[in-house]
mmCIF file with all atom_site columns, C-alpha atoms in Angstrom:
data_model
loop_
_atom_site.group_PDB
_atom_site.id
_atom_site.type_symbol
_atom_site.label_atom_id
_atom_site.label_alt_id
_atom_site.label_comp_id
_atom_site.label_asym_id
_atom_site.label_entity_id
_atom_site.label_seq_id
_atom_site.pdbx_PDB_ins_code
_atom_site.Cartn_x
_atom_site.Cartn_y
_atom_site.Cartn_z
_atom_site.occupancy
_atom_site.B_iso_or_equiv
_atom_site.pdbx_formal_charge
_atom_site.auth_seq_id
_atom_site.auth_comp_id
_atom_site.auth_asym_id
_atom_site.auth_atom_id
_atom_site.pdbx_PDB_model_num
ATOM 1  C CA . UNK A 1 1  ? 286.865 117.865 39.744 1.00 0.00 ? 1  UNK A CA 1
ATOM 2  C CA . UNK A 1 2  ? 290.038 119.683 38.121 1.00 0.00 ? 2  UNK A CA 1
ATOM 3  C CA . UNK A 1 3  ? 290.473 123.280 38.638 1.00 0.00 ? 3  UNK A CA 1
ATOM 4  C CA . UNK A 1 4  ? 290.717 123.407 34.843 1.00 0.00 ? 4  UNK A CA 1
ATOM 5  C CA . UNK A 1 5  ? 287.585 123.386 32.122 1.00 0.00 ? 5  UNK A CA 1
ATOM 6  C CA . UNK A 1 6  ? 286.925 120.499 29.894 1.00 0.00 ? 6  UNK A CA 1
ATOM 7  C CA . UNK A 1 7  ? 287.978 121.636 26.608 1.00 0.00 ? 7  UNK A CA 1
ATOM 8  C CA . UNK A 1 8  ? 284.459 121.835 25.478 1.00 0.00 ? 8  UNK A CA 1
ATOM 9  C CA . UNK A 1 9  ? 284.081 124.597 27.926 1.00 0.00 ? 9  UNK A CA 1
ATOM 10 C CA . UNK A 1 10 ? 287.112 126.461 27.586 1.00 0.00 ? 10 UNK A CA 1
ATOM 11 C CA . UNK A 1 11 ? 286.184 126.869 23.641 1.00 0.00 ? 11 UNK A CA 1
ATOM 12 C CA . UNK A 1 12 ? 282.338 128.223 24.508 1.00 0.00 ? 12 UNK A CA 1
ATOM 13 C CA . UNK A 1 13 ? 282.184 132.092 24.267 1.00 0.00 ? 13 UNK A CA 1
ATOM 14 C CA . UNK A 1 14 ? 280.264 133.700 26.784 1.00 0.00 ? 14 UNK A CA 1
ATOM 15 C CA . UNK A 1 15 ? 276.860 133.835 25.737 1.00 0.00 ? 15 UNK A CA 1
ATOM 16 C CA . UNK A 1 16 ? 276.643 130.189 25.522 1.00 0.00 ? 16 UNK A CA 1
ATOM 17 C CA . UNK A 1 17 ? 278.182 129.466 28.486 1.00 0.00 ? 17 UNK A CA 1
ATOM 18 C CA . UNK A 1 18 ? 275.779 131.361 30.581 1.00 0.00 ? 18 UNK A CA 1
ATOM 19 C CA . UNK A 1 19 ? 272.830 130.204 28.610 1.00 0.00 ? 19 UNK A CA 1
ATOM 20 C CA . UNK A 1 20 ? 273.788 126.495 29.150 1.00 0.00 ? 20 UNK A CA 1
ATOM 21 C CA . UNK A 1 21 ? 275.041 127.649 33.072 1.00 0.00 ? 21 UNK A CA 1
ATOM 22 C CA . UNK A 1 22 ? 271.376 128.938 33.567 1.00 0.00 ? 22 UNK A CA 1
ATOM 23 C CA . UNK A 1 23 ? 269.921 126.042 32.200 1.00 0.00 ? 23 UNK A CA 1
ATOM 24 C CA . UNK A 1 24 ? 271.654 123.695 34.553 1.00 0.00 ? 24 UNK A CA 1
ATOM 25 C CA . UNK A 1 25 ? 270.326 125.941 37.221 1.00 0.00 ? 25 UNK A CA 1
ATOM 26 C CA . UNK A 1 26 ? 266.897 125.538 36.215 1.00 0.00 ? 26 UNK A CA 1
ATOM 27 C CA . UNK A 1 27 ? 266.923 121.784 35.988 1.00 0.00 ? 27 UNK A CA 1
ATOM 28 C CA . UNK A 1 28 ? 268.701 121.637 39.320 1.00 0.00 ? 28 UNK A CA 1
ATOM 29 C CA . UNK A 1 29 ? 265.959 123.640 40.906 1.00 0.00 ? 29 UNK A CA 1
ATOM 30 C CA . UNK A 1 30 ? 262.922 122.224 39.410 1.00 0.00 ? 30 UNK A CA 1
ATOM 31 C CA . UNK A 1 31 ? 264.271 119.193 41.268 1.00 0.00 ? 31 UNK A CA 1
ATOM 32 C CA . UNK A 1 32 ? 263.071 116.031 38.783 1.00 0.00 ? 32 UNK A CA 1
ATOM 33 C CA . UNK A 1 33 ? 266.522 115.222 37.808 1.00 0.00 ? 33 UNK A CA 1
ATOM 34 C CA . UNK A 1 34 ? 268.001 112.146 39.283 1.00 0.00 ? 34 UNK A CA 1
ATOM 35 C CA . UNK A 1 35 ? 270.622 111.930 41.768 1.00 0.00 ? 35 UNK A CA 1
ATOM 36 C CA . UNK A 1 36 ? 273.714 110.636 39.724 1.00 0.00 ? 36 UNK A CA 1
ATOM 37 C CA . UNK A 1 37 ? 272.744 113.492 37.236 1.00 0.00 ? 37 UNK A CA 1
ATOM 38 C CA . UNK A 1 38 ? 272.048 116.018 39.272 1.00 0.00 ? 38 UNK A CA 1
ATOM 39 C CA . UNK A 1 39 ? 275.969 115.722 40.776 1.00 0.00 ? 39 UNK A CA 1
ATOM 40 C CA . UNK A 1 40 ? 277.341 115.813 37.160 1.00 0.00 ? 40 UNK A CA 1
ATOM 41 C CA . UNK A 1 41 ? 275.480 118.649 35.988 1.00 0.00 ? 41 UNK A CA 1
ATOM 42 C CA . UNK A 1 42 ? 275.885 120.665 38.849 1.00 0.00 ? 42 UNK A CA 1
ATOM 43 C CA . UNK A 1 43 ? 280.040 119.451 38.297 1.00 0.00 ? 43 UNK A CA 1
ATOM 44 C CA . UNK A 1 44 ? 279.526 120.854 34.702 1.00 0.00 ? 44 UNK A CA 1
ATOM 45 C CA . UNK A 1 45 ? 277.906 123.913 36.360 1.00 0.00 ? 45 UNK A CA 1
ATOM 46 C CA . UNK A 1 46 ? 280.549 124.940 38.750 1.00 0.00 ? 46 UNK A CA 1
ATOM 47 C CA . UNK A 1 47 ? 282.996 124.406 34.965 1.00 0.00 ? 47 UNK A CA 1
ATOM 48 C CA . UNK A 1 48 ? 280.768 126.552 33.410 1.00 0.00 ? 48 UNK A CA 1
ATOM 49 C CA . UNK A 1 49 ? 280.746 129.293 36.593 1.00 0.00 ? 49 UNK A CA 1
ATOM 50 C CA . UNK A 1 50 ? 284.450 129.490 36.374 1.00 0.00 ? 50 UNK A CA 1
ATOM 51 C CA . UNK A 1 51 ? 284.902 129.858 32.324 1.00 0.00 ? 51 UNK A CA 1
ATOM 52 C CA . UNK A 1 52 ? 282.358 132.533 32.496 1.00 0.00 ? 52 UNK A CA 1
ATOM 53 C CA . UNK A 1 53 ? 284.257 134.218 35.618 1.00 0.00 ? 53 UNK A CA 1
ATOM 54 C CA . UNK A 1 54 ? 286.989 133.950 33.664 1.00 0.00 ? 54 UNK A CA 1
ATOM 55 C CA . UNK A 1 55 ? 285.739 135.881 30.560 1.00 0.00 ? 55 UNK A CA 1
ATOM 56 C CA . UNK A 1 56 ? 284.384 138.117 32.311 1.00 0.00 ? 56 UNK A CA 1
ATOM 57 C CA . UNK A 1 57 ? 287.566 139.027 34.317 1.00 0.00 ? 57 UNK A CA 1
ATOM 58 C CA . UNK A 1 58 ? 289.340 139.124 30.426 1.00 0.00 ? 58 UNK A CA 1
ATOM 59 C CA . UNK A 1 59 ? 287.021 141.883 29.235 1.00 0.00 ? 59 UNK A CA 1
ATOM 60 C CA . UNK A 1 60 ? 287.305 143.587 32.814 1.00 0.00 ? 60 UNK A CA 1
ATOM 61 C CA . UNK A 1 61 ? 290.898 144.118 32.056 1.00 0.00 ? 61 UNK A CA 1
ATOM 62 C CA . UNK A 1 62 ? 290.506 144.995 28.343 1.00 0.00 ? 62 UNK A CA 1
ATOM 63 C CA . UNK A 1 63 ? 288.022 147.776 29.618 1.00 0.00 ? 63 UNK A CA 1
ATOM 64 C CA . UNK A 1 64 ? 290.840 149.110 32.372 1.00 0.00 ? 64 UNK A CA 1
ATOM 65 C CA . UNK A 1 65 ? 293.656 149.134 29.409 1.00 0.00 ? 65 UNK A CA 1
ATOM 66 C CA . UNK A 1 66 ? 291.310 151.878 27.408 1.00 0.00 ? 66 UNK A CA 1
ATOM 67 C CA . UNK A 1 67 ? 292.835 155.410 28.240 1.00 0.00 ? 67 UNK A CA 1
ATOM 68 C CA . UNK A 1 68 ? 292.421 158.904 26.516 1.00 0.00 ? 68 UNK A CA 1
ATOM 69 C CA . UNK A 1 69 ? 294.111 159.577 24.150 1.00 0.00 ? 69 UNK A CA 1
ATOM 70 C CA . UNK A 1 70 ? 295.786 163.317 23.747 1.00 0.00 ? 70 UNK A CA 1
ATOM 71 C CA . UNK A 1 71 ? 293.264 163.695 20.798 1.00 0.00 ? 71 UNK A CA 1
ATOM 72 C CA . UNK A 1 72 ? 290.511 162.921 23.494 1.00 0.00 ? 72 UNK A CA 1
ATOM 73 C CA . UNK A 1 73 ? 289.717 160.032 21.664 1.00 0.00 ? 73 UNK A CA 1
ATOM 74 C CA . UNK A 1 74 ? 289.420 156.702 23.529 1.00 0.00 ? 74 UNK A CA 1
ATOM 75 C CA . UNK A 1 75 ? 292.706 154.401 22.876 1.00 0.00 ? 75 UNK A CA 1
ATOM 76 C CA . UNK A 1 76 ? 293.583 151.092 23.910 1.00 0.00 ? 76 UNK A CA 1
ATOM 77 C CA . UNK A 1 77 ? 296.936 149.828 25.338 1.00 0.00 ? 77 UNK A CA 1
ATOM 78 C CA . UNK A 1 78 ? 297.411 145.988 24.372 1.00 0.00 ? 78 UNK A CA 1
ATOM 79 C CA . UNK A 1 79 ? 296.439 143.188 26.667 1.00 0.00 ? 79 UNK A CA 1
ATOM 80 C CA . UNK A 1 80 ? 298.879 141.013 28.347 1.00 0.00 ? 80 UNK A CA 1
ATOM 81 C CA . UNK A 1 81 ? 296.810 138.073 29.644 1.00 0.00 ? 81 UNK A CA 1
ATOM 82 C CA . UNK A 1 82 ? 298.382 134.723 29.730 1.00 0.00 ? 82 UNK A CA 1
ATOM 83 C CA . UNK A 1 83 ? 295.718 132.367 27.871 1.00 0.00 ? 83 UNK A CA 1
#
């Protein structure tokens, strides 16, 4: 598997990509899913675990660009992340 999401991933926002993450993980442990499954969903899993990283890493560093302002008001610098 590529170190890169399928685009179908890379386009989910967050919420969806941890709802559909969790349900993998549910399947997988209830353990009634068959072999040649179970190793692609748990392929799209490990996609989904890194696009949600990913995100989450995004709004990390959105949250560390907000400084005071000399009003004392919260500002915002831009982001610079490569996309």
């Amino acid at each position: 598997m590529s170190d890169h999401a399928p685009s179908d991933i890379a386009s989910l926002p967050f919420e969806r990509a941890l709802k559909e993450l969790e349900e993998i993980v549910d399947r997988l442990e209830k353990g009634n899913v068959p072999l040649d499954e179970s190793i692609a969903i748990y392929e799209r899993g490990e996609a989904l675990k890194k696009h949600c990283e990913a995100l989450l890493k995004k709004a990390e560093a959105r949250i560390d660009k907000i400084t005071m302002g000399p009003d004392g008001k919260p500002s915002s610098e831009p982001l610079d992340v490569e996309g």
